[in-house]
XYZ file of N, CA and C in Angstrom:
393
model
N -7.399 12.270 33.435
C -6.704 11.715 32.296
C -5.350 12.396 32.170
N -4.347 11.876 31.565
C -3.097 12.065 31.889
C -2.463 12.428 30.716
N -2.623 13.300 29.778
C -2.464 13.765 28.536
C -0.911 13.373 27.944
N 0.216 12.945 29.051
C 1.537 12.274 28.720
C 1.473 10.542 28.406
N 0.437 10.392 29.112
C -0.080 8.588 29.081
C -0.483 8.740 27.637
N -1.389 9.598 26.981
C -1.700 9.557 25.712
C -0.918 9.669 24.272
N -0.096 10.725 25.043
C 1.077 10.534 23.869
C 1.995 9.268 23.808
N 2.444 9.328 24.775
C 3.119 7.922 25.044
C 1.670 6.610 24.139
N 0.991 6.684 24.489
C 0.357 5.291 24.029
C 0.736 5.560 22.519
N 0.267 7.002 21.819
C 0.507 7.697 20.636
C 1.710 7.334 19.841
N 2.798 7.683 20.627
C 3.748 7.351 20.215
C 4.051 5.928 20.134
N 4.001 4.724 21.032
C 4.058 3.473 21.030
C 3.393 3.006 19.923
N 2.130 3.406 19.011
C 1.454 2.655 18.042
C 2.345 3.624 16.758
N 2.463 4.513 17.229
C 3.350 5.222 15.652
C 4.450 4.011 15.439
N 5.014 4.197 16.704
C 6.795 3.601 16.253
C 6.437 2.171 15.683
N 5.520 0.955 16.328
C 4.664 -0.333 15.941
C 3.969 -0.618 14.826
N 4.544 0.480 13.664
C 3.387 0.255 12.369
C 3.517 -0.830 11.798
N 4.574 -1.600 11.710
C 5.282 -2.208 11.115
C 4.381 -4.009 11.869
N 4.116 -3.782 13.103
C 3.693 -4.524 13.771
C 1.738 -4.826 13.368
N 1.667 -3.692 13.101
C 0.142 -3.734 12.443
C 0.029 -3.885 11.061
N 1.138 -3.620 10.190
C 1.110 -3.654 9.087
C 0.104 -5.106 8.185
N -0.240 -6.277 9.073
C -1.381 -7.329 8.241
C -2.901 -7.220 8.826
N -2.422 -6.037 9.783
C -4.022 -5.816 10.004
C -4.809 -5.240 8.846
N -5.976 -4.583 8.974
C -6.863 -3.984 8.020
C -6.744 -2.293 8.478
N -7.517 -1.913 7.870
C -7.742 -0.138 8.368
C -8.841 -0.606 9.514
N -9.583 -1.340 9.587
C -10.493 -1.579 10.328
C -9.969 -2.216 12.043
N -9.341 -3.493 11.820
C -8.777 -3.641 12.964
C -7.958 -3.141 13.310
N -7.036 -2.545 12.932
C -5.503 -1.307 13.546
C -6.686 -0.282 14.126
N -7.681 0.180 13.564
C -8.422 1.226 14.249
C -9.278 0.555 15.786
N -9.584 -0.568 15.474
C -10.680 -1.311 16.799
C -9.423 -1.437 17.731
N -8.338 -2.026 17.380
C -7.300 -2.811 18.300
C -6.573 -1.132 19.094
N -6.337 -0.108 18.277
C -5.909 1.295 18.761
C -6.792 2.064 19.735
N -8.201 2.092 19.124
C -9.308 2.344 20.532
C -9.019 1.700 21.483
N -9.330 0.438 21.485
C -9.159 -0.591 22.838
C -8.291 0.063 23.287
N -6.988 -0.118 23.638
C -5.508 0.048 23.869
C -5.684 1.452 24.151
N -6.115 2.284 23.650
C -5.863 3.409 24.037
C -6.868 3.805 25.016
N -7.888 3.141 25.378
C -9.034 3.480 26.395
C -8.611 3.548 27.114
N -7.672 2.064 27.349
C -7.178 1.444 28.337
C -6.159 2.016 29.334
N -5.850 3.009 28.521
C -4.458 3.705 29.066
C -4.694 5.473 29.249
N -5.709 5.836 28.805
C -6.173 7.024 28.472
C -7.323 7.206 28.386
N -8.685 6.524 28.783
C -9.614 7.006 29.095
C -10.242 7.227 27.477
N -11.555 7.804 27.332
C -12.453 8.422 25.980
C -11.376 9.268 25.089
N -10.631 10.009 25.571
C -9.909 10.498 24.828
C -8.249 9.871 24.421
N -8.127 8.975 25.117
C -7.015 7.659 24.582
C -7.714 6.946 23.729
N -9.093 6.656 23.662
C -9.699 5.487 22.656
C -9.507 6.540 21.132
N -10.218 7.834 21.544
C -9.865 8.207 20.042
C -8.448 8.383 19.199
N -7.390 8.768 20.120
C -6.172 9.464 19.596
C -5.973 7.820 19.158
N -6.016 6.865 20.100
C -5.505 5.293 19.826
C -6.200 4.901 18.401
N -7.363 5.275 18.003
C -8.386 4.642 17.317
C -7.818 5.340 15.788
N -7.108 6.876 15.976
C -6.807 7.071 14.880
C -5.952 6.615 14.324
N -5.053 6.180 15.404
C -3.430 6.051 15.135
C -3.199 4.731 14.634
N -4.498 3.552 15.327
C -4.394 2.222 15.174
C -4.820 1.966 13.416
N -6.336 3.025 13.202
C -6.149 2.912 11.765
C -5.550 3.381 10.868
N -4.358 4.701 11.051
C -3.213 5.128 10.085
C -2.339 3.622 10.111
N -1.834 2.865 10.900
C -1.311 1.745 11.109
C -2.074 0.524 10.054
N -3.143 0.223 10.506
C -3.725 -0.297 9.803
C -3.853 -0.444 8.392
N -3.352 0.673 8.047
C -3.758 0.865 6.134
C -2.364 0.727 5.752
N -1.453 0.001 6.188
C -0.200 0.031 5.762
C -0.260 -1.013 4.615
N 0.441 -1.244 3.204
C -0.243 -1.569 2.653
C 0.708 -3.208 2.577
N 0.077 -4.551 2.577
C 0.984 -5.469 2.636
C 1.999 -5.714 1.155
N 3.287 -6.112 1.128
C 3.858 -6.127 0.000
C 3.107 -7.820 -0.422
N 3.092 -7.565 -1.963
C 3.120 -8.778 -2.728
C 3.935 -9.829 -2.680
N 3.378 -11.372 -3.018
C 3.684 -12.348 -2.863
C 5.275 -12.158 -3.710
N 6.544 -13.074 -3.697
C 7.552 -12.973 -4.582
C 7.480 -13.250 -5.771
N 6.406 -14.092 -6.160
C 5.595 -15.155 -7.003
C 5.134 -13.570 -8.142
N 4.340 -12.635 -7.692
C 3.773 -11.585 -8.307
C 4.947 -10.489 -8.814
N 6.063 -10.451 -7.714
C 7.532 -9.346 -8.407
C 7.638 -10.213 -9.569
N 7.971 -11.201 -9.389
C 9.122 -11.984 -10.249
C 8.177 -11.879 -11.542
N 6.837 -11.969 -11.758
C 6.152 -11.843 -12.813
C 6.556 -10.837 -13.262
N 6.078 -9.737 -12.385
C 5.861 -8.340 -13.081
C 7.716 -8.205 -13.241
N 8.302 -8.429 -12.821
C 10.301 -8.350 -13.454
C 10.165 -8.750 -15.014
N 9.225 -9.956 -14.802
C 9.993 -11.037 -16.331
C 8.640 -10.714 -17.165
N 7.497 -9.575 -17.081
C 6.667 -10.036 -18.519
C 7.410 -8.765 -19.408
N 7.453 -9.374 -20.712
C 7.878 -8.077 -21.714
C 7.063 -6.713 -21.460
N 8.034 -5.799 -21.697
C 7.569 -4.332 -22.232
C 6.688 -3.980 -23.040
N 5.735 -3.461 -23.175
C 4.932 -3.124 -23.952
C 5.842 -2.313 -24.861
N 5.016 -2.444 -26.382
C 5.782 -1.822 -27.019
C 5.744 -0.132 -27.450
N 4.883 0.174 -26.775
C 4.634 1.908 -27.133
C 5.024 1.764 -25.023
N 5.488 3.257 -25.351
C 6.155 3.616 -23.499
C 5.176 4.364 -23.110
N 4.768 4.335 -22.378
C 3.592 4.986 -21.261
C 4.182 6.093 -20.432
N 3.922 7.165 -20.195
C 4.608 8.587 -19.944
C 3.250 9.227 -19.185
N 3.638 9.610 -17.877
C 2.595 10.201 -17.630
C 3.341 11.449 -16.610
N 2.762 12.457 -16.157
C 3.575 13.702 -15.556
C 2.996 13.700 -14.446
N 2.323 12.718 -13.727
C 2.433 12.667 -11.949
C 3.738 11.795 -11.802
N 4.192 11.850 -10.884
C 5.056 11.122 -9.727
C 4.739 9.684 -9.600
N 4.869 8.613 -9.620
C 4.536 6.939 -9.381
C 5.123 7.139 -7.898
N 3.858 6.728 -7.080
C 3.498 7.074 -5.687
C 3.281 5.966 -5.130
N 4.092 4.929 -3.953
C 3.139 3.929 -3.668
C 2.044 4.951 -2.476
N 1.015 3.917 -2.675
C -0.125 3.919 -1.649
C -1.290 5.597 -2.574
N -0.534 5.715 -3.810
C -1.532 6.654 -4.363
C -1.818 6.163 -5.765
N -3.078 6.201 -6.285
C -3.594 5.519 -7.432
C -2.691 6.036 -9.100
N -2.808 5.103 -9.792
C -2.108 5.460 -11.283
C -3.094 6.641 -11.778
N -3.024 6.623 -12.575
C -3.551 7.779 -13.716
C -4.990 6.833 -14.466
N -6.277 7.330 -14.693
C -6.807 6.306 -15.357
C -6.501 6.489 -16.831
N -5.597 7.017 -17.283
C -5.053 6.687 -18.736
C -4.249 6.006 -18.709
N -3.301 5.031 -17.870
C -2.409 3.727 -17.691
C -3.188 3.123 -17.752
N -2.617 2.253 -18.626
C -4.012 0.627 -18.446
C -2.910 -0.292 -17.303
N -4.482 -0.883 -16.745
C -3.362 -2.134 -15.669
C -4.084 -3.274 -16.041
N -2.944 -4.083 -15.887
C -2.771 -5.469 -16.693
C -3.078 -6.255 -15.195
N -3.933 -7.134 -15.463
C -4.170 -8.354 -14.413
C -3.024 -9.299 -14.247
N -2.337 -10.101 -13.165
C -1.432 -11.188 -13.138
C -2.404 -12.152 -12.995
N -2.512 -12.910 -13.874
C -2.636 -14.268 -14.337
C -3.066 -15.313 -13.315
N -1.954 -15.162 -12.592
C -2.084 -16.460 -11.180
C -2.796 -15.856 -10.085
N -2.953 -14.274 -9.788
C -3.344 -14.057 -8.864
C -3.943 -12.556 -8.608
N -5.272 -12.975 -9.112
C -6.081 -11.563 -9.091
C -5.991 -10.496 -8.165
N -5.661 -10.351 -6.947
C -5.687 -9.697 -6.161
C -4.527 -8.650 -6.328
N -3.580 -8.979 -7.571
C -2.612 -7.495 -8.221
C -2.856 -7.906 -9.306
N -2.188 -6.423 -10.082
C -2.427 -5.859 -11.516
C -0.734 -5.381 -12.040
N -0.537 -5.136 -12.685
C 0.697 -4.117 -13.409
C 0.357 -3.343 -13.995
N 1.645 -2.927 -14.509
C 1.631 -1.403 -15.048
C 3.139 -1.383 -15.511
N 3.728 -0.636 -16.456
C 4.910 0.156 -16.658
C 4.575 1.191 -17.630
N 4.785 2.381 -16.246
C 4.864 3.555 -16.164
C 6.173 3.987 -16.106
N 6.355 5.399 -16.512
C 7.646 5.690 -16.862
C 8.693 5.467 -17.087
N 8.680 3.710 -17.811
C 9.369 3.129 -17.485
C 9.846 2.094 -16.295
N 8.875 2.531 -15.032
C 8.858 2.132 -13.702
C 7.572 1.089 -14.060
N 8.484 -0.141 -13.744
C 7.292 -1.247 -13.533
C 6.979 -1.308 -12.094
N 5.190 -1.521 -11.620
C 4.666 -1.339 -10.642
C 3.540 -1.894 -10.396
N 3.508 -2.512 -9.058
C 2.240 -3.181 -8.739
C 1.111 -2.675 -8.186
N 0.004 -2.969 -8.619
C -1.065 -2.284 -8.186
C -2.204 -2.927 -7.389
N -3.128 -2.486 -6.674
C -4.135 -2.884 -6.727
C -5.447 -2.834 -7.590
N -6.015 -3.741 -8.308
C -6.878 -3.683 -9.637
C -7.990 -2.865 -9.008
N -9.041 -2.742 -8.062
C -9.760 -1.978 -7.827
C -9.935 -0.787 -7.528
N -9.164 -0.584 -6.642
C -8.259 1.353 -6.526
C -7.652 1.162 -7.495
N -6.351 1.353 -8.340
C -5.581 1.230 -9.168
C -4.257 1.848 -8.226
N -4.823 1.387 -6.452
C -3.247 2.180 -5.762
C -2.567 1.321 -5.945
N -0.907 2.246 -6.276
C 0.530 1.635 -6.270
C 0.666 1.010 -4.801
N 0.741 -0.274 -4.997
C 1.415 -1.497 -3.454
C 2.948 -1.768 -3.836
N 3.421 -1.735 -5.339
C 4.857 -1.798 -5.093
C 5.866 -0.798 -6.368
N 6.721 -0.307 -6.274
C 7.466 -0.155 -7.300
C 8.445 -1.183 -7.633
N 8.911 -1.615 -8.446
C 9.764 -2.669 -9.102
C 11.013 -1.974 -9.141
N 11.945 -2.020 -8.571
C 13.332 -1.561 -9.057
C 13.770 -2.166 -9.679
């Protein structure tokens, strides 16, 4: 096994996240094993298998349909303040309440610190910040 073939495959799925980005954590990890067997033997399937599912969990942005909501619904009227950081791909606080969008269950809102942000309703992870 050729421990430069491995990085190289390594490196090829790092720089490609963007390319896996509508996969799942599940297939970026199956599709990174494969690929990396292929090129590297038992120990290409794993380095591939990790790399395919860091790739994998990239998180897809929301429909335009879901910004443009979360842009145009009013402010709540008391401000929500919380002293973590608004993180995408890391969960709110469970003292933010998140608000369901209407048309399309699969996001939620929030305005936090002022920062309006999309979430996912079951994790409560940040998928977008609103500038």
């Amino acid at each position: 096994m050729n421990i430069k073939a491995v990085g190289i495959v390594a490196g090829v799925l790092l720089a490609s996240t963007s390319a896996f980005a509508q996969s799942s954590t599940v297939t970026g990890a199956v599709g990174g094993a494969a690929t990396g067997a292929i090129v590297g033997g038992p120990v290409g399937a794993a380095v591939g298998g990790i790399v395919g599912g860091v790739a994998g969990s990239v998180i897809d942005p929301p429909p335009q349909q879901v910004v443009t909501y979360v842009q145009q619904v009013p402010a709540p009227t008391e401000r929500v303040v919380v002293k973590e950081t608004v993180v995408v791909g890391q969960p709110l606080p469970e003292t933010v309440v998140v608000m369901p969008i209407p048309d399309d269950p699969k996001y939620a809102y929030a305005i936090v610190n002022d920062q309006r942000v999309i979430v996912e309703p079951s994790s409560r992870k940040v998928i977008q910040v609103i500038q």
